[in-house]
Amino acid sequence: MGSRADRPYAVHMNSKPGQSGTGDAAGSVRVDLAERSYDVLVGPALLSRVGGLARSRCRAGAARAFIVIDDNIPAAMVERAAAALEGAGFRTSRAAVRASESGKSLETVQKLLVSFAATRHERWDPVIALGGGIVGDVTGFAAGIYRRGVPFIQCPTTLLSMVDASVGGKTGANLEVDGALKKNLVGVFHQPIGVLADLDTLGSLPDRELRAGLAECVKHAMISADFGDPGLWRWTLDHAEALLARDPARLTELVVRNVGVKARVVAGDEREETEGGGRALLNLGHTFGHAIEPMAHLSPDGDPRHAPLLHGEAVALGLVAACATAESIGSSPPGLRGEVESLLARLGLPTRVAGLPADEVTLTAIAHDKKVMSGRLRLVLPRGIGRAEVVAAPPEAAVRTGLSAIRRA
Ligand code: GLY
């Protein structure tokens, strides 16, 4: 691991709000990327801080702010962010984006670019993404290529985007190739200038989506020992019920510690270039997950009303499949899969899926994942609780074992 990743990372939980550099945020995490460094603030009422953040991080003279809004979020949230920006002297414009994988398209990006230009958005004016991961991704992409890059602020409103998508600067859109939707095939790395994880916004998040966000937290806990937080697995286990009950103090600590793990991964390997580890480890569960997520008829329990799977549900299933694959090649201790399944089940996440097609269909989808290199599959597999590794060309029989593990009989 590189020297930056070895340093203690800057994660703060404020027991006395208002008495640290994070102002009245309940917690904060520094994403340490030299001149592209920024803070992720976590806590209640943070949307009202977006104006001050934009003013402090944008060049003097920045006059306009463009807010890109997830079409799922309540109008009051948008008004809160707009009022904060206007209070800081910005003229605001806004556009809504459909928060669906089909809305995460180059067409949406182009519409945003045209809207920026139509409002005379200039080189140092900020763009604000207000919503879940899809909105953050397309907004960041548009901000990253408009005038070769304008400042960008993430205001995530789902647990999944707070702990994962809003942090680390991956932006992009899906591309339809020969009739199939290829997720995140185009995009740029464009780090935000700040992230405001306002926990009040989770109030309107459906329970199923909260649970889906918890799947990415389980993933982080499965690699956290190598990224400065070996106690995260135990902590998540100990607080599973409090998290499902949305206990505010536990949710705050959950977001801060998960962003801490992600920040440390990203600081060590911003552009996913480390051979055999680094940022690629965040793909744990995702190769299986990405293969099954577009299969629109799949549901956790066979009830068509629960299809399709949410991204986090597909990741949860992917984590189980990865554990079974690792067990099959003998690279993880026996019992690991049981522990992971038990935590996922306690968090209300699926460990089996109904309607999985024949293995050949899923294996073909896995082979098309963009993590395949030079025609060789690379899977991220657990080595034990808190540790994972990239395994090149795992035996097909082991991958089939992974699929069998999640197939609902
Ligand atoms: N969500 C995976 C990454 O940011 O690298």
mmCIF file of N, CA and C in Angstrom, residues 150-279:
data_model
loop_
_atom_site.group_PDB
_atom_site.id
_atom_site.type_symbol
_atom_site.label_atom_id
_atom_site.label_comp_id
_atom_site.label_asym_id
_atom_site.label_seq_id
_atom_site.Cartn_x
_atom_site.Cartn_y
_atom_site.Cartn_z
ATOM 1 N N VAL A 150 -15.912 22.331 -14.877
ATOM 2 C CA VAL A 150 -16.331 23.410 -13.974
ATOM 3 C C VAL A 150 -16.473 22.815 -12.562
ATOM 4 N N PRO A 151 -16.430 23.667 -11.519
ATOM 5 C CA PRO A 151 -16.534 23.137 -10.144
ATOM 6 C C PRO A 151 -17.867 22.416 -9.925
ATOM 7 N N PHE A 152 -17.814 21.425 -9.077
ATOM 8 C CA PHE A 152 -18.943 20.504 -8.954
ATOM 9 C C PHE A 152 -19.096 20.123 -7.478
ATOM 10 N N ILE A 153 -20.323 20.192 -6.967
ATOM 11 C CA ILE A 153 -20.604 19.841 -5.568
ATOM 12 C C ILE A 153 -21.611 18.688 -5.547
ATOM 13 N N GLN A 154 -21.324 17.700 -4.725
ATOM 14 C CA GLN A 154 -22.255 16.575 -4.591
ATOM 15 C C GLN A 154 -23.099 16.756 -3.330
ATOM 16 N N CYS A 155 -24.418 16.718 -3.492
ATOM 17 C CA CYS A 155 -25.348 16.685 -2.350
ATOM 18 C C CYS A 155 -26.148 15.391 -2.444
ATOM 19 N N PRO A 156 -25.587 14.282 -1.982
ATOM 20 C CA PRO A 156 -26.261 12.989 -2.122
ATOM 21 C C PRO A 156 -27.490 12.891 -1.213
ATOM 22 N N THR A 157 -28.548 12.258 -1.729
ATOM 23 C CA THR A 157 -29.787 12.148 -0.946
ATOM 24 C C THR A 157 -30.210 10.693 -0.733
ATOM 25 N N THR A 158 -29.334 9.752 -1.092
ATOM 26 C CA THR A 158 -29.602 8.342 -0.772
ATOM 27 C C THR A 158 -28.400 7.822 0.020
ATOM 28 N N LEU A 159 -28.631 6.781 0.817
ATOM 29 C CA LEU A 159 -27.519 6.224 1.590
ATOM 30 C C LEU A 159 -26.429 5.720 0.649
ATOM 31 N N LEU A 160 -26.865 5.083 -0.449
ATOM 32 C CA LEU A 160 -25.887 4.524 -1.378
ATOM 33 C C LEU A 160 -24.990 5.609 -1.961
ATOM 34 N N SER A 161 -25.586 6.720 -2.334
ATOM 35 C CA SER A 161 -24.740 7.768 -2.921
ATOM 36 C C SER A 161 -23.904 8.455 -1.841
ATOM 37 N N MET A 162 -24.394 8.503 -0.596
ATOM 38 C CA MET A 162 -23.579 9.115 0.471
ATOM 39 C C MET A 162 -22.316 8.318 0.743
ATOM 40 N N VAL A 163 -22.462 6.981 0.822
ATOM 41 C CA VAL A 163 -21.300 6.179 1.238
ATOM 42 C C VAL A 163 -20.431 5.765 0.067
ATOM 43 N N ASP A 164 -20.931 5.933 -1.163
ATOM 44 C CA ASP A 164 -20.145 5.415 -2.286
ATOM 45 C C ASP A 164 -20.091 6.393 -3.457
ATOM 46 N N ALA A 165 -21.216 6.536 -4.176
ATOM 47 C CA ALA A 165 -21.159 7.191 -5.494
ATOM 48 C C ALA A 165 -20.704 8.647 -5.455
ATOM 49 N N SER A 166 -21.027 9.368 -4.373
ATOM 50 C CA SER A 166 -20.716 10.810 -4.375
ATOM 51 C C SER A 166 -19.251 11.093 -4.060
ATOM 52 N N VAL A 167 -18.535 10.060 -3.619
ATOM 53 C CA VAL A 167 -17.149 10.251 -3.166
ATOM 54 C C VAL A 167 -16.186 9.579 -4.146
ATOM 55 N N GLY A 168 -15.175 10.290 -4.589
ATOM 56 C CA GLY A 168 -14.136 9.630 -5.375
ATOM 57 C C GLY A 168 -14.026 10.060 -6.813
ATOM 58 N N GLY A 169 -15.007 10.847 -7.298
ATOM 59 C CA GLY A 169 -14.835 11.488 -8.596
ATOM 60 C C GLY A 169 -15.132 10.646 -9.818
ATOM 61 N N LYS A 170 -15.714 9.433 -9.630
ATOM 62 C CA LYS A 170 -16.111 8.688 -10.836
ATOM 63 C C LYS A 170 -17.413 9.275 -11.341
ATOM 64 N N THR A 171 -17.449 9.682 -12.612
ATOM 65 C CA THR A 171 -18.677 10.216 -13.194
ATOM 66 C C THR A 171 -18.905 9.499 -14.516
ATOM 67 N N GLY A 172 -20.123 9.533 -15.031
ATOM 68 C CA GLY A 172 -20.300 8.870 -16.316
ATOM 69 C C GLY A 172 -21.747 8.635 -16.681
ATOM 70 N N ALA A 173 -21.886 7.910 -17.792
ATOM 71 C CA ALA A 173 -23.212 7.570 -18.305
ATOM 72 C C ALA A 173 -23.150 6.165 -18.896
ATOM 73 N N ASN A 174 -24.336 5.590 -19.108
ATOM 74 C CA ASN A 174 -24.429 4.279 -19.749
ATOM 75 C C ASN A 174 -24.444 4.464 -21.266
ATOM 76 N N LEU A 175 -24.104 3.412 -21.976
ATOM 77 C CA LEU A 175 -24.097 3.464 -23.444
ATOM 78 C C LEU A 175 -24.817 2.229 -23.963
ATOM 79 N N GLU A 176 -25.715 2.439 -24.935
ATOM 80 C CA GLU A 176 -26.383 1.277 -25.513
ATOM 81 C C GLU A 176 -25.542 0.767 -26.673
ATOM 82 N N VAL A 177 -25.121 -0.474 -26.585
ATOM 83 C CA VAL A 177 -24.286 -1.076 -27.632
ATOM 84 C C VAL A 177 -25.001 -2.325 -28.122
ATOM 85 N N ASP A 178 -25.323 -2.345 -29.432
ATOM 86 C CA ASP A 178 -26.024 -3.499 -30.025
ATOM 87 C C ASP A 178 -27.245 -3.887 -29.191
ATOM 88 N N GLY A 179 -28.012 -2.886 -28.757
ATOM 89 C CA GLY A 179 -29.252 -3.155 -28.042
ATOM 90 C C GLY A 179 -29.071 -3.442 -26.557
ATOM 91 N N ALA A 180 -27.841 -3.522 -26.065
ATOM 92 C CA ALA A 180 -27.629 -3.811 -24.634
ATOM 93 C C ALA A 180 -27.066 -2.573 -23.942
ATOM 94 N N LEU A 181 -27.580 -2.322 -22.718
ATOM 95 C CA LEU A 181 -27.134 -1.143 -21.965
ATOM 96 C C LEU A 181 -25.834 -1.471 -21.227
ATOM 97 N N LYS A 182 -24.756 -0.782 -21.577
ATOM 98 C CA LYS A 182 -23.464 -1.003 -20.912
ATOM 99 C C LYS A 182 -23.303 0.083 -19.859
ATOM 100 N N LYS A 183 -23.259 -0.369 -18.604
ATOM 101 C CA LYS A 183 -23.248 0.613 -17.502
ATOM 102 C C LYS A 183 -21.906 1.329 -17.401
ATOM 103 N N ASN A 184 -21.983 2.645 -17.257
ATOM 104 C CA ASN A 184 -20.787 3.484 -16.992
ATOM 105 C C ASN A 184 -19.677 3.296 -18.014
ATOM 106 N N LEU A 185 -20.052 3.038 -19.273
ATOM 107 C CA LEU A 185 -19.006 2.785 -20.279
ATOM 108 C C LEU A 185 -18.288 4.073 -20.682
ATOM 109 N N VAL A 186 -18.953 5.210 -20.503
ATOM 110 C CA VAL A 186 -18.291 6.487 -20.815
ATOM 111 C C VAL A 186 -18.288 7.348 -19.553
ATOM 112 N N GLY A 187 -17.251 8.161 -19.405
ATOM 113 C CA GLY A 187 -17.200 9.032 -18.233
ATOM 114 C C GLY A 187 -15.812 9.611 -18.044
ATOM 115 N N VAL A 188 -15.682 10.428 -17.032
ATOM 116 C CA VAL A 188 -14.384 11.025 -16.703
ATOM 117 C C VAL A 188 -14.221 10.997 -15.180
ATOM 118 N N PHE A 189 -12.980 11.047 -14.737
ATOM 119 C CA PHE A 189 -12.749 11.303 -13.319
ATOM 120 C C PHE A 189 -12.847 12.812 -13.131
ATOM 121 N N HIS A 190 -13.747 13.250 -12.287
ATOM 122 C CA HIS A 190 -13.883 14.687 -12.010
ATOM 123 C C HIS A 190 -14.264 14.806 -10.539
ATOM 124 N N GLN A 191 -13.274 15.153 -9.710
ATOM 125 C CA GLN A 191 -13.542 15.201 -8.273
ATOM 126 C C GLN A 191 -14.431 16.397 -7.939
ATOM 127 N N PRO A 192 -15.374 16.197 -7.012
ATOM 128 C CA PRO A 192 -16.150 17.353 -6.536
ATOM 129 C C PRO A 192 -15.265 18.281 -5.710
ATOM 130 N N ILE A 193 -15.736 19.503 -5.479
ATOM 131 C CA ILE A 193 -15.004 20.405 -4.579
ATOM 132 C C ILE A 193 -15.512 20.240 -3.146
ATOM 133 N N GLY A 194 -16.560 19.494 -2.972
ATOM 134 C CA GLY A 194 -17.075 19.208 -1.638
ATOM 135 C C GLY A 194 -18.289 18.299 -1.748
ATOM 136 N N VAL A 195 -18.565 17.571 -0.658
ATOM 137 C CA VAL A 195 -19.737 16.694 -0.609
ATOM 138 C C VAL A 195 -20.491 17.012 0.680
ATOM 139 N N LEU A 196 -21.792 17.236 0.566
ATOM 140 C CA LEU A 196 -22.635 17.499 1.740
ATOM 141 C C LEU A 196 -23.616 16.341 1.896
ATOM 142 N N ALA A 197 -23.328 15.449 2.822
ATOM 143 C CA ALA A 197 -24.225 14.314 3.077
ATOM 144 C C ALA A 197 -25.202 14.734 4.173
ATOM 145 N N ASP A 198 -26.304 15.350 3.758
ATOM 146 C CA ASP A 198 -27.305 15.871 4.688
ATOM 147 C C ASP A 198 -28.240 14.732 5.095
ATOM 148 N N LEU A 199 -28.108 14.275 6.328
ATOM 149 C CA LEU A 199 -28.865 13.094 6.755
ATOM 150 C C LEU A 199 -30.369 13.345 6.818
ATOM 151 N N ASP A 200 -30.778 14.614 6.859
ATOM 152 C CA ASP A 200 -32.224 14.914 6.827
ATOM 153 C C ASP A 200 -32.846 14.419 5.524
ATOM 154 N N THR A 201 -32.047 14.384 4.462
ATOM 155 C CA THR A 201 -32.613 13.994 3.158
ATOM 156 C C THR A 201 -32.991 12.511 3.135
ATOM 157 N N LEU A 202 -32.446 11.731 4.076
ATOM 158 C CA LEU A 202 -32.780 10.301 4.090
ATOM 159 C C LEU A 202 -34.197 10.058 4.618
ATOM 160 N N GLY A 203 -34.787 11.093 5.210
ATOM 161 C CA GLY A 203 -36.132 10.948 5.787
ATOM 162 C C GLY A 203 -37.149 10.456 4.773
ATOM 163 N N SER A 204 -36.984 10.840 3.508
ATOM 164 C CA SER A 204 -37.973 10.446 2.485
ATOM 165 C C SER A 204 -37.518 9.210 1.696
ATOM 166 N N LEU A 205 -36.394 8.611 2.113
ATOM 167 C CA LEU A 205 -35.872 7.460 1.365
ATOM 168 C C LEU A 205 -36.644 6.189 1.742
ATOM 169 N N PRO A 206 -37.214 5.481 0.753
ATOM 170 C CA PRO A 206 -37.925 4.237 1.086
ATOM 171 C C PRO A 206 -37.008 3.227 1.768
ATOM 172 N N ASP A 207 -37.592 2.388 2.660
ATOM 173 C CA ASP A 207 -36.797 1.400 3.400
ATOM 174 C C ASP A 207 -35.987 0.506 2.469
ATOM 175 N N ARG A 208 -36.612 0.109 1.357
ATOM 176 C CA ARG A 208 -35.894 -0.807 0.453
ATOM 177 C C ARG A 208 -34.606 -0.146 -0.070
ATOM 178 N N GLU A 209 -34.675 1.144 -0.323
ATOM 179 C CA GLU A 209 -33.470 1.845 -0.823
ATOM 180 C C GLU A 209 -32.444 2.042 0.280
ATOM 181 N N LEU A 210 -32.928 2.255 1.505
ATOM 182 C CA LEU A 210 -31.978 2.353 2.622
ATOM 183 C C LEU A 210 -31.203 1.035 2.741
ATOM 184 N N ARG A 211 -31.940 -0.087 2.668
ATOM 185 C CA ARG A 211 -31.281 -1.398 2.775
ATOM 186 C C ARG A 211 -30.292 -1.586 1.627
ATOM 187 N N ALA A 212 -30.683 -1.137 0.430
ATOM 188 C CA ALA A 212 -29.785 -1.288 -0.722
ATOM 189 C C ALA A 212 -28.476 -0.527 -0.469
ATOM 190 N N GLY A 213 -28.567 0.627 0.163
ATOM 191 C CA GLY A 213 -27.351 1.383 0.496
ATOM 192 C C GLY A 213 -26.489 0.626 1.499
ATOM 193 N N LEU A 214 -27.151 -0.106 2.394
ATOM 194 C CA LEU A 214 -26.401 -0.867 3.407
ATOM 195 C C LEU A 214 -25.549 -1.970 2.766
ATOM 196 N N ALA A 215 -25.946 -2.422 1.569
ATOM 197 C CA ALA A 215 -25.134 -3.448 0.885
ATOM 198 C C ALA A 215 -23.735 -2.907 0.578
ATOM 199 N N GLU A 216 -23.648 -1.644 0.169
ATOM 200 C CA GLU A 216 -22.317 -1.071 -0.104
ATOM 201 C C GLU A 216 -21.534 -0.917 1.205
ATOM 202 N N CYS A 217 -22.259 -0.719 2.311
ATOM 203 C CA CYS A 217 -21.573 -0.631 3.615
ATOM 204 C C CYS A 217 -20.999 -1.995 4.003
ATOM 205 N N VAL A 218 -21.747 -3.068 3.723
ATOM 206 C CA VAL A 218 -21.220 -4.410 4.005
ATOM 207 C C VAL A 218 -19.963 -4.628 3.152
ATOM 208 N N LYS A 219 -20.034 -4.202 1.899
ATOM 209 C CA LYS A 219 -18.850 -4.334 1.021
ATOM 210 C C LYS A 219 -17.655 -3.597 1.644
ATOM 211 N N HIS A 220 -17.873 -2.370 2.091
ATOM 212 C CA HIS A 220 -16.762 -1.627 2.702
ATOM 213 C C HIS A 220 -16.229 -2.368 3.932
ATOM 214 N N ALA A 221 -17.153 -2.885 4.757
ATOM 215 C CA ALA A 221 -16.717 -3.596 5.967
ATOM 216 C C ALA A 221 -15.885 -4.825 5.587
ATOM 217 N N MET A 222 -16.147 -5.394 4.400
ATOM 218 C CA MET A 222 -15.415 -6.589 3.962
ATOM 219 C C MET A 222 -13.999 -6.270 3.463
ATOM 220 N N ILE A 223 -13.676 -4.975 3.285
ATOM 221 C CA ILE A 223 -12.293 -4.629 2.884
ATOM 222 C C ILE A 223 -11.635 -3.670 3.886
ATOM 223 N N SER A 224 -12.384 -3.309 4.941
ATOM 224 C CA SER A 224 -11.981 -2.166 5.767
ATOM 225 C C SER A 224 -10.705 -2.397 6.578
ATOM 226 N N ALA A 225 -10.359 -3.664 6.854
ATOM 227 C CA ALA A 225 -9.149 -3.910 7.658
ATOM 228 C C ALA A 225 -7.908 -3.423 6.923
ATOM 229 N N ASP A 226 -7.932 -3.489 5.593
ATOM 230 C CA ASP A 226 -6.782 -3.018 4.813
ATOM 231 C C ASP A 226 -6.846 -1.511 4.577
ATOM 232 N N PHE A 227 -7.908 -0.859 5.033
ATOM 233 C CA PHE A 227 -8.060 0.580 4.784
ATOM 234 C C PHE A 227 -8.419 1.319 6.073
ATOM 235 N N GLY A 228 -7.723 0.937 7.136
ATOM 236 C CA GLY A 228 -7.715 1.763 8.335
ATOM 237 C C GLY A 228 -8.865 1.608 9.299
ATOM 238 N N ASP A 229 -9.802 0.682 9.063
ATOM 239 C CA ASP A 229 -10.925 0.560 9.997
ATOM 240 C C ASP A 229 -11.264 -0.916 10.223
ATOM 241 N N PRO A 230 -10.363 -1.649 10.900
ATOM 242 C CA PRO A 230 -10.590 -3.088 11.084
ATOM 243 C C PRO A 230 -11.822 -3.410 11.921
ATOM 244 N N GLY A 231 -12.320 -2.442 12.684
ATOM 245 C CA GLY A 231 -13.471 -2.719 13.543
ATOM 246 C C GLY A 231 -14.814 -2.520 12.859
ATOM 247 N N LEU A 232 -14.797 -2.133 11.590
ATOM 248 C CA LEU A 232 -16.066 -1.762 10.945
ATOM 249 C C LEU A 232 -17.015 -2.959 10.785
ATOM 250 N N TRP A 233 -16.447 -4.140 10.532
ATOM 251 C CA TRP A 233 -17.320 -5.313 10.371
ATOM 252 C C TRP A 233 -18.095 -5.561 11.662
ATOM 253 N N ARG A 234 -17.364 -5.610 12.774
ATOM 254 C CA ARG A 234 -17.980 -5.896 14.075
ATOM 255 C C ARG A 234 -19.020 -4.814 14.419
ATOM 256 N N TRP A 235 -18.633 -3.563 14.151
ATOM 257 C CA TRP A 235 -19.532 -2.448 14.463
ATOM 258 C C TRP A 235 -20.847 -2.580 13.668
ATOM 259 N N THR A 236 -20.705 -2.914 12.386
ATOM 260 C CA THR A 236 -21.912 -3.034 11.540
ATOM 261 C C THR A 236 -22.800 -4.157 12.067
ATOM 262 N N LEU A 237 -22.167 -5.266 12.436
ATOM 263 C CA LEU A 237 -22.894 -6.402 13.005
ATOM 264 C C LEU A 237 -23.627 -5.980 14.286
ATOM 265 N N ASP A 238 -22.919 -5.259 15.140
ATOM 266 C CA ASP A 238 -23.487 -4.874 16.441
ATOM 267 C C ASP A 238 -24.637 -3.871 16.310
ATOM 268 N N HIS A 239 -24.669 -3.115 15.195
ATOM 269 C CA HIS A 239 -25.663 -2.042 15.095
ATOM 270 C C HIS A 239 -26.664 -2.243 13.961
ATOM 271 N N ALA A 240 -26.746 -3.488 13.457
ATOM 272 C CA ALA A 240 -27.610 -3.744 12.292
ATOM 273 C C ALA A 240 -29.048 -3.255 12.543
ATOM 274 N N GLU A 241 -29.588 -3.597 13.702
ATOM 275 C CA GLU A 241 -30.998 -3.245 13.959
ATOM 276 C C GLU A 241 -31.158 -1.729 14.120
ATOM 277 N N ALA A 242 -30.201 -1.096 14.799
ATOM 278 C CA ALA A 242 -30.283 0.362 14.976
ATOM 279 C C ALA A 242 -30.200 1.078 13.626
ATOM 280 N N LEU A 243 -29.421 0.522 12.722
ATOM 281 C CA LEU A 243 -29.295 1.146 11.390
ATOM 282 C C LEU A 243 -30.604 1.024 10.623
ATOM 283 N N LEU A 244 -31.216 -0.163 10.704
ATOM 284 C CA LEU A 244 -32.505 -0.338 10.011
ATOM 285 C C LEU A 244 -33.567 0.573 10.619
ATOM 286 N N ALA A 245 -33.442 0.845 11.921
ATOM 287 C CA ALA A 245 -34.406 1.732 12.597
ATOM 288 C C ALA A 245 -34.045 3.203 12.393
ATOM 289 N N ARG A 246 -32.983 3.478 11.639
ATOM 290 C CA ARG A 246 -32.541 4.838 11.289
ATOM 291 C C ARG A 246 -32.147 5.652 12.526
ATOM 292 N N ASP A 247 -31.552 5.010 13.490
ATOM 293 C CA ASP A 247 -31.046 5.741 14.661
ATOM 294 C C ASP A 247 -30.060 6.824 14.168
ATOM 295 N N PRO A 248 -30.339 8.100 14.469
ATOM 296 C CA PRO A 248 -29.538 9.167 13.855
ATOM 297 C C PRO A 248 -28.042 9.083 14.184
ATOM 298 N N ALA A 249 -27.700 8.776 15.457
ATOM 299 C CA ALA A 249 -26.274 8.729 15.816
ATOM 300 C C ALA A 249 -25.580 7.583 15.087
ATOM 301 N N ARG A 250 -26.262 6.447 14.986
ATOM 302 C CA ARG A 250 -25.660 5.290 14.298
ATOM 303 C C ARG A 250 -25.532 5.563 12.809
ATOM 304 N N LEU A 251 -26.554 6.190 12.225
ATOM 305 C CA LEU A 251 -26.480 6.493 10.778
ATOM 306 C C LEU A 251 -25.325 7.447 10.504
ATOM 307 N N THR A 252 -25.144 8.423 11.404
ATOM 308 C CA THR A 252 -24.039 9.373 11.220
ATOM 309 C C THR A 252 -22.709 8.621 11.236
ATOM 310 N N GLU A 253 -22.550 7.763 12.257
ATOM 311 C CA GLU A 253 -21.271 7.037 12.357
ATOM 312 C C GLU A 253 -21.091 6.106 11.167
ATOM 313 N N LEU A 254 -22.194 5.498 10.724
ATOM 314 C CA LEU A 254 -22.117 4.608 9.552
ATOM 315 C C LEU A 254 -21.578 5.360 8.336
ATOM 316 N N VAL A 255 -22.168 6.529 8.075
ATOM 317 C CA VAL A 255 -21.767 7.274 6.868
ATOM 318 C C VAL A 255 -20.319 7.748 7.024
ATOM 319 N N VAL A 256 -19.978 8.292 8.188
ATOM 320 C CA VAL A 256 -18.615 8.803 8.377
ATOM 321 C C VAL A 256 -17.593 7.678 8.202
ATOM 322 N N ARG A 257 -17.842 6.524 8.830
ATOM 323 C CA ARG A 257 -16.832 5.454 8.763
ATOM 324 C C ARG A 257 -16.759 4.840 7.372
ATOM 325 N N ASN A 258 -17.901 4.734 6.694
ATOM 326 C CA ASN A 258 -17.862 4.180 5.336
ATOM 327 C C ASN A 258 -17.207 5.141 4.353
ATOM 328 N N VAL A 259 -17.504 6.420 4.495
ATOM 329 C CA VAL A 259 -16.826 7.399 3.638
ATOM 330 C C VAL A 259 -15.329 7.393 3.963
ATOM 331 N N GLY A 260 -14.991 7.174 5.253
ATOM 332 C CA GLY A 260 -13.577 7.099 5.634
ATOM 333 C C GLY A 260 -12.857 5.985 4.888
ATOM 334 N N VAL A 261 -13.496 4.807 4.819
ATOM 335 C CA VAL A 261 -12.876 3.689 4.083
ATOM 336 C C VAL A 261 -12.742 4.059 2.613
ATOM 337 N N LYS A 262 -13.819 4.591 2.053
ATOM 338 C CA LYS A 262 -13.773 4.916 0.624
ATOM 339 C C LYS A 262 -12.714 5.986 0.346
ATOM 340 N N ALA A 263 -12.645 6.985 1.224
ATOM 341 C CA ALA A 263 -11.684 8.078 1.018
ATOM 342 C C ALA A 263 -10.257 7.541 1.037
ATOM 343 N N ARG A 264 -10.027 6.604 1.894
ATOM 344 C CA ARG A 264 -8.681 6.038 2.017
ATOM 345 C C ARG A 264 -8.323 5.209 0.776
ATOM 346 N N VAL A 265 -9.300 4.453 0.285
ATOM 347 C CA VAL A 265 -9.071 3.680 -0.948
ATOM 348 C C VAL A 265 -8.743 4.646 -2.089
ATOM 349 N N VAL A 266 -9.575 5.685 -2.224
ATOM 350 C CA VAL A 266 -9.433 6.617 -3.347
ATOM 351 C C VAL A 266 -8.115 7.391 -3.235
ATOM 352 N N ALA A 267 -7.756 7.779 -2.003
ATOM 353 C CA ALA A 267 -6.509 8.539 -1.828
ATOM 354 C C ALA A 267 -5.297 7.709 -2.241
ATOM 355 N N GLY A 268 -5.396 6.397 -2.082
ATOM 356 C CA GLY A 268 -4.277 5.534 -2.452
ATOM 357 C C GLY A 268 -4.232 5.177 -3.920
ATOM 358 N N ASP A 269 -5.336 5.331 -4.633
ATOM 359 C CA ASP A 269 -5.396 4.860 -6.037
ATOM 360 C C ASP A 269 -6.552 5.570 -6.745
ATOM 361 N N GLU A 270 -6.390 6.874 -6.936
ATOM 362 C CA GLU A 270 -7.504 7.703 -7.413
ATOM 363 C C GLU A 270 -8.109 7.170 -8.719
ATOM 364 N N ARG A 271 -7.266 6.743 -9.652
ATOM 365 C CA ARG A 271 -7.771 6.388 -10.983
ATOM 366 C C ARG A 271 -7.798 4.881 -11.246
ATOM 367 N N GLU A 272 -7.839 4.116 -10.153
ATOM 368 C CA GLU A 272 -7.942 2.642 -10.264
ATOM 369 C C GLU A 272 -6.837 2.076 -11.146
ATOM 370 N N GLU A 273 -5.605 2.420 -10.793
ATOM 371 C CA GLU A 273 -4.471 1.990 -11.615
ATOM 372 C C GLU A 273 -3.580 0.968 -10.919
ATOM 373 N N THR A 274 -3.852 0.704 -9.624
ATOM 374 C CA THR A 274 -2.989 -0.223 -8.890
ATOM 375 C C THR A 274 -3.276 -1.656 -9.326
ATOM 376 N N GLU A 275 -2.248 -2.331 -9.795
ATOM 377 C CA GLU A 275 -2.390 -3.730 -10.216
ATOM 378 C C GLU A 275 -2.777 -4.603 -9.019
ATOM 379 N N GLY A 276 -3.797 -5.376 -9.164
ATOM 380 C CA GLY A 276 -4.107 -6.394 -8.152
ATOM 381 C C GLY A 276 -4.669 -5.876 -6.844
ATOM 382 N N GLY A 277 -5.077 -4.608 -6.785
ATOM 383 C CA GLY A 277 -5.651 -4.141 -5.516
ATOM 384 C C GLY A 277 -6.137 -2.721 -5.659
ATOM 385 N N GLY A 278 -5.925 -1.906 -4.627
ATOM 386 C CA GLY A 278 -6.311 -0.500 -4.689
ATOM 387 C C GLY A 278 -7.802 -0.330 -4.919
ATOM 388 N N ARG A 279 -8.143 0.665 -5.732
ATOM 389 C CA ARG A 279 -9.545 1.021 -5.927
ATOM 390 C C ARG A 279 -10.363 -0.118 -6.535
#
